[in-house]
Amino acid sequence: MGEEPPAPRVIGRALRVRGHWEFDPARRGWPGRCDLRWRGTQEPDDGDYCIAEIVEEGRAWLVEVLGADDRPEWDEHAIVSQFRLRSRFPEEADSEAAAATEPGDAEFRGREDLRGSLVCTIDPIDARDHDDALSVRAIDDDRFEVGIHIADVSHYVRPGSALDAEALARGTSTYLPGGVIPMLPERLSADLCSLRPDRDRLCLSVFAELARSGATGSVRFAETVIRSRHKLSYEQVQAWFDGDAEPPEPL
């Protein structure tokens, strides 16, 4: 038997009604008001937006006070609640992610080893995870082999696992102005499945032969191990193309 799913967290208002507290969920289609309880010293003001766990019909437990409706802090919480985004991972999924380890010789066996090649990532300057990398190798004066390397998430997320089930339920990472709700726990999304510089990482790669004219030649795929040498930003690379700065060697 699997573990019980976590109690849903919902945004709503804390209302003081005839001497006791009620929680009025903002989520569309959610049942109406219920008793609001809390542990500790955190206490809302009448009308505050807050987050609560609906533990059973007719009862909610206060998780966090967000404040009055003229404060922007609760906006992202409202989005999470309105669209029923999964913001916490089940314990089994967290445990599977925590048990994952850095890849070593056993994981490298049978993979094309690109750790000696010049590979780099190019992402927004504030990116926390890097799931694709690039390499370019001259074949002759007119042709190049361009490699695109995608983090091999399937090595860590096995079919039928708790991580697989949770990733399927989420479908994607959700990016909000203040951060991201990842599809996978941070141990994977921001570490083992992130192509961080100077770290050995498992990838699925496609190699395309390109002429200077842009014509595509042969294409091949491979399971690889890479080691990114540079973490570049779009702004940095654009400045090189525009002639406003010079890339360092060997870039």
PDB file of C-alpha atoms in Angstrom:
ATOM      1  CA  MET A   1       0.000   0.000   0.000  1.00  0.00           C
ATOM      2  CA  GLY A   2       1.296   3.473  -0.848  1.00  0.00           C
ATOM      3  CA  GLU A   3       1.370   6.328   1.603  1.00  0.00           C
ATOM      4  CA  GLU A   4      -1.626   8.585   2.070  1.00  0.00           C
ATOM      5  CA  PRO A   5      -1.500  11.653  -0.187  1.00  0.00           C
ATOM      6  CA  PRO A   6      -0.692  14.871   1.649  1.00  0.00           C
ATOM      7  CA  ALA A   7      -3.624  16.958   2.813  1.00  0.00           C
ATOM      8  CA  PRO A   8      -4.447  19.613   0.216  1.00  0.00           C
ATOM      9  CA  ARG A   9      -3.185  23.102   0.933  1.00  0.00           C
ATOM     10  CA  VAL A  10      -5.668  25.810   0.015  1.00  0.00           C
ATOM     11  CA  ILE A  11      -5.599  29.584   0.040  1.00  0.00           C
ATOM     12  CA  GLY A  12      -8.507  31.475   1.536  1.00  0.00           C
ATOM     13  CA  ARG A  13      -9.556  33.994   4.148  1.00  0.00           C
ATOM     14  CA  ALA A  14      -9.537  33.654   7.906  1.00  0.00           C
ATOM     15  CA  LEU A  15     -12.816  35.004   9.252  1.00  0.00           C
ATOM     16  CA  ARG A  16     -13.827  35.560  12.859  1.00  0.00           C
ATOM     17  CA  VAL A  17     -17.516  34.696  13.101  1.00  0.00           C
ATOM     18  CA  ARG A  18     -19.412  35.016  16.386  1.00  0.00           C
ATOM     19  CA  GLY A  19     -16.367  34.329  18.507  1.00  0.00           C
ATOM     20  CA  HIS A  20     -14.748  31.491  16.545  1.00  0.00           C
ATOM     21  CA  TRP A  21     -12.525  31.267  13.462  1.00  0.00           C
ATOM     22  CA  GLU A  22     -13.597  29.975  10.067  1.00  0.00           C
ATOM     23  CA  PHE A  23     -11.659  29.346   6.897  1.00  0.00           C
ATOM     24  CA  ASP A  24     -13.279  30.454   3.614  1.00  0.00           C
ATOM     25  CA  PRO A  25     -11.470  28.718   0.701  1.00  0.00           C
ATOM     26  CA  ALA A  26     -10.846  30.765  -2.437  1.00  0.00           C
ATOM     27  CA  ARG A  27     -10.445  27.678  -4.623  1.00  0.00           C
ATOM     28  CA  ARG A  28     -13.148  27.359  -7.225  1.00  0.00           C
ATOM     29  CA  GLY A  29     -15.424  24.394  -6.695  1.00  0.00           C
ATOM     30  CA  TRP A  30     -14.086  23.739  -3.183  1.00  0.00           C
ATOM     31  CA  PRO A  31     -16.586  23.058  -0.379  1.00  0.00           C
ATOM     32  CA  GLY A  32     -17.595  26.062   1.687  1.00  0.00           C
ATOM     33  CA  ARG A  33     -16.412  27.431   5.001  1.00  0.00           C
ATOM     34  CA  CYS A  34     -14.995  25.211   7.702  1.00  0.00           C
ATOM     35  CA  ASP A  35     -13.568  25.556  11.199  1.00  0.00           C
ATOM     36  CA  LEU A  36     -10.047  27.005  11.310  1.00  0.00           C
ATOM     37  CA  ARG A  37      -7.581  25.831  13.928  1.00  0.00           C
ATOM     38  CA  TRP A  38      -3.846  26.319  14.495  1.00  0.00           C
ATOM     39  CA  ARG A  39      -1.002  25.327  16.722  1.00  0.00           C
ATOM     40  CA  GLY A  40       1.544  27.719  18.188  1.00  0.00           C
ATOM     41  CA  THR A  41       1.429  31.501  18.358  1.00  0.00           C
ATOM     42  CA  GLN A  42       0.780  32.408  14.723  1.00  0.00           C
ATOM     43  CA  GLU A  43      -2.641  34.031  14.542  1.00  0.00           C
ATOM     44  CA  PRO A  44      -4.398  35.783  11.625  1.00  0.00           C
ATOM     45  CA  ASP A  45      -6.315  39.010  11.702  1.00  0.00           C
ATOM     46  CA  ASP A  46      -9.942  38.914  10.660  1.00  0.00           C
ATOM     47  CA  GLY A  47     -10.076  38.848   6.847  1.00  0.00           C
ATOM     48  CA  ASP A  48      -6.407  37.903   6.293  1.00  0.00           C
ATOM     49  CA  TYR A  49      -5.517  35.647   3.422  1.00  0.00           C
ATOM     50  CA  CYS A  50      -3.844  32.493   4.622  1.00  0.00           C
ATOM     51  CA  ILE A  51      -2.919  28.961   3.603  1.00  0.00           C
ATOM     52  CA  ALA A  52      -4.585  26.057   5.367  1.00  0.00           C
ATOM     53  CA  GLU A  53      -4.610  22.270   5.110  1.00  0.00           C
ATOM     54  CA  ILE A  54      -8.025  20.714   4.714  1.00  0.00           C
ATOM     55  CA  VAL A  55      -7.486  17.628   6.870  1.00  0.00           C
ATOM     56  CA  GLU A  56     -11.085  16.452   6.881  1.00  0.00           C
ATOM     57  CA  GLU A  57     -14.477  17.746   5.908  1.00  0.00           C
ATOM     58  CA  GLY A  58     -15.389  20.725   8.023  1.00  0.00           C
ATOM     59  CA  ARG A  59     -11.917  21.343   9.508  1.00  0.00           C
ATOM     60  CA  ALA A  60      -8.805  23.230   8.361  1.00  0.00           C
ATOM     61  CA  TRP A  61      -5.394  23.732  10.006  1.00  0.00           C
ATOM     62  CA  LEU A  62      -3.573  27.020   9.515  1.00  0.00           C
ATOM     63  CA  VAL A  63      -0.234  26.683   7.681  1.00  0.00           C
ATOM     64  CA  GLU A  64       0.772  30.286   6.943  1.00  0.00           C
ATOM     65  CA  VAL A  65      -0.701  33.753   7.310  1.00  0.00           C
ATOM     66  CA  LEU A  66      -0.242  35.727   4.079  1.00  0.00           C
ATOM     67  CA  GLY A  67      -1.789  38.993   5.155  1.00  0.00           C
ATOM     68  CA  ALA A  68      -4.357  41.463   3.909  1.00  0.00           C
ATOM     69  CA  ASP A  69      -5.424  41.589   0.271  1.00  0.00           C
ATOM     70  CA  ASP A  70      -3.363  44.732  -0.416  1.00  0.00           C
ATOM     71  CA  ARG A  71      -0.129  42.779   0.092  1.00  0.00           C
ATOM     72  CA  PRO A  72       1.441  41.079  -2.955  1.00  0.00           C
ATOM     73  CA  GLU A  73       3.066  38.222  -1.027  1.00  0.00           C
ATOM     74  CA  TRP A  74       0.060  35.950  -1.360  1.00  0.00           C
ATOM     75  CA  ASP A  75      -0.346  36.244  -5.174  1.00  0.00           C
ATOM     76  CA  GLU A  76       1.774  33.190  -6.021  1.00  0.00           C
ATOM     77  CA  HIS A  77       0.097  31.186  -3.286  1.00  0.00           C
ATOM     78  CA  ALA A  78      -3.219  32.115  -4.868  1.00  0.00           C
ATOM     79  CA  ILE A  79      -2.033  30.758  -8.217  1.00  0.00           C
ATOM     80  CA  VAL A  80      -0.874  27.532  -6.581  1.00  0.00           C
ATOM     81  CA  SER A  81      -4.229  27.137  -4.895  1.00  0.00           C
ATOM     82  CA  GLN A  82      -6.442  28.203  -7.818  1.00  0.00           C
ATOM     83  CA  PHE A  83      -4.795  25.817 -10.272  1.00  0.00           C
ATOM     84  CA  ARG A  84      -4.276  23.052  -7.716  1.00  0.00           C
ATOM     85  CA  LEU A  85      -0.520  22.878  -8.279  1.00  0.00           C
ATOM     86  CA  ARG A  86       1.314  20.201  -6.332  1.00  0.00           C
ATOM     87  CA  SER A  87       3.787  22.144  -4.197  1.00  0.00           C
ATOM     88  CA  ARG A  88       4.983  19.316  -1.904  1.00  0.00           C
ATOM     89  CA  PHE A  89       6.458  15.945  -2.748  1.00  0.00           C
ATOM     90  CA  PRO A  90       5.179  12.718  -1.185  1.00  0.00           C
ATOM     91  CA  GLU A  91       7.596  11.198   1.309  1.00  0.00           C
ATOM     92  CA  GLU A  92       8.309   8.191  -0.943  1.00  0.00           C
ATOM     93  CA  ALA A  93       9.307  10.437  -3.852  1.00  0.00           C
ATOM     94  CA  ASP A  94      11.513  12.569  -1.604  1.00  0.00           C
ATOM     95  CA  SER A  95      13.171   9.423  -0.236  1.00  0.00           C
ATOM     96  CA  GLU A  96      13.901   8.070  -3.721  1.00  0.00           C
ATOM     97  CA  ALA A  97      15.461  11.384  -4.751  1.00  0.00           C
ATOM     98  CA  ALA A  98      17.527  11.597  -1.557  1.00  0.00           C
ATOM     99  CA  ALA A  99      18.911   8.100  -2.184  1.00  0.00           C
ATOM    100  CA  ALA A 100      20.263   9.046  -5.647  1.00  0.00           C
ATOM    101  CA  THR A 101      24.042   9.424  -5.759  1.00  0.00           C
ATOM    102  CA  GLU A 102      26.641  11.073  -7.977  1.00  0.00           C
ATOM    103  CA  PRO A 103      27.311   8.959 -11.088  1.00  0.00           C
ATOM    104  CA  GLY A 104      30.510   6.899 -11.123  1.00  0.00           C
ATOM    105  CA  ASP A 105      32.336   4.292 -13.173  1.00  0.00           C
ATOM    106  CA  ALA A 106      29.427   1.840 -13.064  1.00  0.00           C
ATOM    107  CA  GLU A 107      27.054   4.435 -14.530  1.00  0.00           C
ATOM    108  CA  PHE A 108      29.595   5.505 -17.167  1.00  0.00           C
ATOM    109  CA  ARG A 109      30.003   1.978 -18.524  1.00  0.00           C
ATOM    110  CA  GLY A 110      28.654   1.713 -22.073  1.00  0.00           C
ATOM    111  CA  ARG A 111      28.301   5.475 -22.508  1.00  0.00           C
ATOM    112  CA  GLU A 112      30.234   7.678 -24.911  1.00  0.00           C
ATOM    113  CA  ASP A 113      32.678   9.640 -22.764  1.00  0.00           C
ATOM    114  CA  LEU A 114      32.697  13.352 -23.664  1.00  0.00           C
ATOM    115  CA  ARG A 115      34.325  14.611 -20.494  1.00  0.00           C
ATOM    116  CA  GLY A 116      37.403  15.654 -22.455  1.00  0.00           C
ATOM    117  CA  SER A 117      35.358  17.706 -24.946  1.00  0.00           C
ATOM    118  CA  LEU A 118      34.488  21.381 -24.700  1.00  0.00           C
ATOM    119  CA  VAL A 119      30.855  21.386 -23.518  1.00  0.00           C
ATOM    120  CA  CYS A 120      28.983  24.368 -22.091  1.00  0.00           C
ATOM    121  CA  THR A 121      25.486  25.396 -20.995  1.00  0.00           C
ATOM    122  CA  ILE A 122      23.694  28.588 -22.087  1.00  0.00           C
ATOM    123  CA  ASP A 123      20.751  29.674 -19.936  1.00  0.00           C
ATOM    124  CA  PRO A 124      19.109  32.748 -18.417  1.00  0.00           C
ATOM    125  CA  ILE A 125      21.486  34.465 -16.046  1.00  0.00           C
ATOM    126  CA  ASP A 126      19.369  33.536 -13.003  1.00  0.00           C
ATOM    127  CA  ALA A 127      18.727  29.895 -14.008  1.00  0.00           C
ATOM    128  CA  ARG A 128      18.979  27.401 -11.151  1.00  0.00           C
ATOM    129  CA  ASP A 129      18.935  24.223 -13.233  1.00  0.00           C
ATOM    130  CA  HIS A 130      20.653  23.463 -16.527  1.00  0.00           C
ATOM    131  CA  ASP A 131      19.120  20.591 -18.466  1.00  0.00           C
ATOM    132  CA  ASP A 132      20.826  20.970 -21.846  1.00  0.00           C
ATOM    133  CA  ALA A 133      24.365  21.654 -23.016  1.00  0.00           C
ATOM    134  CA  LEU A 134      26.131  22.311 -26.309  1.00  0.00           C
ATOM    135  CA  SER A 135      29.339  21.202 -27.995  1.00  0.00           C
ATOM    136  CA  VAL A 136      30.812  22.036 -31.415  1.00  0.00           C
ATOM    137  CA  ARG A 137      33.657  20.184 -33.135  1.00  0.00           C
ATOM    138  CA  ALA A 138      35.184  21.059 -36.485  1.00  0.00           C
ATOM    139  CA  ILE A 139      35.227  18.122 -38.928  1.00  0.00           C
ATOM    140  CA  ASP A 140      36.949  20.041 -41.726  1.00  0.00           C
ATOM    141  CA  ASP A 141      36.957  23.588 -43.098  1.00  0.00           C
ATOM    142  CA  ASP A 142      33.279  23.409 -44.094  1.00  0.00           C
ATOM    143  CA  ARG A 143      31.657  20.941 -41.695  1.00  0.00           C
ATOM    144  CA  PHE A 144      31.040  20.821 -37.970  1.00  0.00           C
ATOM    145  CA  GLU A 145      29.598  18.285 -35.561  1.00  0.00           C
ATOM    146  CA  VAL A 146      27.147  19.996 -33.205  1.00  0.00           C
ATOM    147  CA  GLY A 147      26.244  18.062 -30.070  1.00  0.00           C
ATOM    148  CA  ILE A 148      23.155  18.803 -27.972  1.00  0.00           C
ATOM    149  CA  HIS A 149      23.233  17.041 -24.618  1.00  0.00           C
ATOM    150  CA  ILE A 150      20.086  16.601 -22.505  1.00  0.00           C
ATOM    151  CA  ALA A 151      20.228  15.494 -18.881  1.00  0.00           C
ATOM    152  CA  ASP A 152      19.307  11.795 -18.682  1.00  0.00           C
ATOM    153  CA  VAL A 153      16.487  12.072 -16.168  1.00  0.00           C
ATOM    154  CA  SER A 154      15.324   8.539 -17.007  1.00  0.00           C
ATOM    155  CA  HIS A 155      18.427   7.149 -15.283  1.00  0.00           C
ATOM    156  CA  TYR A 156      17.065   8.389 -11.943  1.00  0.00           C
ATOM    157  CA  VAL A 157      13.298   8.279 -12.524  1.00  0.00           C
ATOM    158  CA  ARG A 158      12.391   4.645 -13.121  1.00  0.00           C
ATOM    159  CA  PRO A 159       9.039   3.513 -14.537  1.00  0.00           C
ATOM    160  CA  GLY A 160       6.603   2.678 -11.762  1.00  0.00           C
ATOM    161  CA  SER A 161       8.580   4.512  -9.069  1.00  0.00           C
ATOM    162  CA  ALA A 162       7.132   7.140  -6.733  1.00  0.00           C
ATOM    163  CA  LEU A 163       9.187   9.762  -8.573  1.00  0.00           C
ATOM    164  CA  ASP A 164       7.708   8.618 -11.877  1.00  0.00           C
ATOM    165  CA  ALA A 165       4.159   8.821 -10.516  1.00  0.00           C
ATOM    166  CA  GLU A 166       4.716  12.289  -9.076  1.00  0.00           C
ATOM    167  CA  ALA A 167       6.363  13.598 -12.255  1.00  0.00           C
ATOM    168  CA  LEU A 168       3.414  12.252 -14.253  1.00  0.00           C
ATOM    169  CA  ALA A 169       0.965  13.998 -11.931  1.00  0.00           C
ATOM    170  CA  ARG A 170       2.826  17.319 -12.198  1.00  0.00           C
ATOM    171  CA  GLY A 171       3.579  17.093 -15.908  1.00  0.00           C
ATOM    172  CA  THR A 172       6.043  19.981 -15.901  1.00  0.00           C
ATOM    173  CA  SER A 173       7.921  22.426 -13.729  1.00  0.00           C
ATOM    174  CA  THR A 174       5.853  25.556 -13.099  1.00  0.00           C
ATOM    175  CA  TYR A 175       7.706  28.873 -13.262  1.00  0.00           C
ATOM    176  CA  LEU A 176       6.318  31.779 -11.224  1.00  0.00           C
ATOM    177  CA  PRO A 177       7.740  35.308 -10.822  1.00  0.00           C
ATOM    178  CA  GLY A 178       9.267  34.461  -7.455  1.00  0.00           C
ATOM    179  CA  GLY A 179      10.560  30.967  -8.192  1.00  0.00           C
ATOM    180  CA  VAL A 180       9.687  27.566  -9.548  1.00  0.00           C
ATOM    181  CA  ILE A 181       7.649  24.552  -8.473  1.00  0.00           C
ATOM    182  CA  PRO A 182       9.842  21.773  -9.904  1.00  0.00           C
ATOM    183  CA  MET A 183       8.578  18.580 -11.479  1.00  0.00           C
ATOM    184  CA  LEU A 184      11.221  16.629  -9.545  1.00  0.00           C
ATOM    185  CA  PRO A 185      12.706  17.138  -6.055  1.00  0.00           C
ATOM    186  CA  GLU A 186      15.592  19.590  -5.860  1.00  0.00           C
ATOM    187  CA  ARG A 187      18.150  16.807  -5.345  1.00  0.00           C
ATOM    188  CA  LEU A 188      17.463  15.854  -8.970  1.00  0.00           C
ATOM    189  CA  SER A 189      16.140  19.005 -10.648  1.00  0.00           C
ATOM    190  CA  ALA A 190      18.858  21.342  -9.352  1.00  0.00           C
ATOM    191  CA  ASP A 191      21.686  18.829  -8.827  1.00  0.00           C
ATOM    192  CA  LEU A 192      22.020  15.364 -10.354  1.00  0.00           C
ATOM    193  CA  CYS A 193      19.892  16.195 -13.432  1.00  0.00           C
ATOM    194  CA  SER A 194      21.388  19.668 -13.761  1.00  0.00           C
ATOM    195  CA  LEU A 195      24.440  19.972 -16.031  1.00  0.00           C
ATOM    196  CA  ARG A 196      26.481  21.934 -13.534  1.00  0.00           C
ATOM    197  CA  PRO A 197      30.008  23.027 -14.477  1.00  0.00           C
ATOM    198  CA  ASP A 198      32.871  20.696 -13.634  1.00  0.00           C
ATOM    199  CA  ARG A 199      30.545  17.874 -12.551  1.00  0.00           C
ATOM    200  CA  ASP A 200      30.173  14.522 -14.329  1.00  0.00           C
ATOM    201  CA  ARG A 201      26.622  14.187 -15.613  1.00  0.00           C
ATOM    202  CA  LEU A 202      24.696  11.533 -17.558  1.00  0.00           C
ATOM    203  CA  CYS A 203      23.084  12.680 -20.801  1.00  0.00           C
ATOM    204  CA  LEU A 204      21.200  11.645 -23.900  1.00  0.00           C
ATOM    205  CA  SER A 205      22.875  13.347 -26.849  1.00  0.00           C
ATOM    206  CA  VAL A 206      22.194  14.059 -30.500  1.00  0.00           C
ATOM    207  CA  PHE A 207      25.052  14.832 -32.865  1.00  0.00           C
ATOM    208  CA  ALA A 208      24.235  16.634 -36.116  1.00  0.00           C
ATOM    209  CA  GLU A 209      26.684  17.309 -38.917  1.00  0.00           C
ATOM    210  CA  LEU A 210      26.227  20.858 -40.188  1.00  0.00           C
ATOM    211  CA  ALA A 211      27.832  22.661 -43.121  1.00  0.00           C
ATOM    212  CA  ARG A 212      28.680  26.359 -42.949  1.00  0.00           C
ATOM    213  CA  SER A 213      25.672  26.939 -45.200  1.00  0.00           C
ATOM    214  CA  GLY A 214      23.427  25.389 -42.539  1.00  0.00           C
ATOM    215  CA  ALA A 215      22.736  22.210 -44.514  1.00  0.00           C
ATOM    216  CA  THR A 216      22.331  19.159 -42.271  1.00  0.00           C
ATOM    217  CA  GLY A 217      24.291  15.982 -42.911  1.00  0.00           C
ATOM    218  CA  SER A 218      24.307  12.824 -40.840  1.00  0.00           C
ATOM    219  CA  VAL A 219      22.618  12.641 -37.428  1.00  0.00           C
ATOM    220  CA  ARG A 220      23.282  10.168 -34.634  1.00  0.00           C
ATOM    221  CA  PHE A 221      22.159   9.629 -31.028  1.00  0.00           C
ATOM    222  CA  ALA A 222      24.096   8.320 -28.032  1.00  0.00           C
ATOM    223  CA  GLU A 223      23.992   7.807 -24.289  1.00  0.00           C
ATOM    224  CA  THR A 224      26.840   9.933 -22.969  1.00  0.00           C
ATOM    225  CA  VAL A 225      28.645  11.281 -19.933  1.00  0.00           C
ATOM    226  CA  ILE A 226      29.710  14.927 -20.085  1.00  0.00           C
ATOM    227  CA  ARG A 227      31.410  17.515 -17.918  1.00  0.00           C
ATOM    228  CA  SER A 228      30.306  21.063 -18.660  1.00  0.00           C
ATOM    229  CA  ARG A 229      33.237  23.470 -18.686  1.00  0.00           C
ATOM    230  CA  HIS A 230      31.358  26.775 -18.742  1.00  0.00           C
ATOM    231  CA  LYS A 231      28.042  28.072 -17.407  1.00  0.00           C
ATOM    232  CA  LEU A 232      27.165  30.812 -19.890  1.00  0.00           C
ATOM    233  CA  SER A 233      24.212  33.201 -20.024  1.00  0.00           C
ATOM    234  CA  TYR A 234      22.238  34.360 -23.040  1.00  0.00           C
ATOM    235  CA  GLU A 235      23.313  37.943 -22.311  1.00  0.00           C
ATOM    236  CA  GLN A 236      26.975  36.963 -22.216  1.00  0.00           C
ATOM    237  CA  VAL A 237      26.871  35.048 -25.500  1.00  0.00           C
ATOM    238  CA  GLN A 238      24.833  37.761 -27.240  1.00  0.00           C
ATOM    239  CA  ALA A 239      27.458  40.323 -26.254  1.00  0.00           C
ATOM    240  CA  TRP A 240      30.101  38.187 -27.971  1.00  0.00           C
ATOM    241  CA  PHE A 241      27.996  37.921 -31.146  1.00  0.00           C
ATOM    242  CA  ASP A 242      27.375  41.690 -31.094  1.00  0.00           C
ATOM    243  CA  GLY A 243      31.095  42.386 -30.743  1.00  0.00           C
ATOM    244  CA  ASP A 244      30.690  44.107 -27.386  1.00  0.00           C
ATOM    245  CA  ALA A 245      32.967  41.614 -25.626  1.00  0.00           C
ATOM    246  CA  GLU A 246      35.449  38.873 -26.462  1.00  0.00           C
ATOM    247  CA  PRO A 247      34.956  35.266 -25.286  1.00  0.00           C
ATOM    248  CA  PRO A 248      37.820  33.718 -23.347  1.00  0.00           C
ATOM    249  CA  GLU A 249      39.912  30.932 -24.814  1.00  0.00           C
ATOM    250  CA  PRO A 250      39.099  28.282 -25.874  1.00  0.00           C
ATOM    251  CA  LEU A 251      35.531  29.501 -26.434  1.00  0.00           C
TER     252      LEU A 251
END
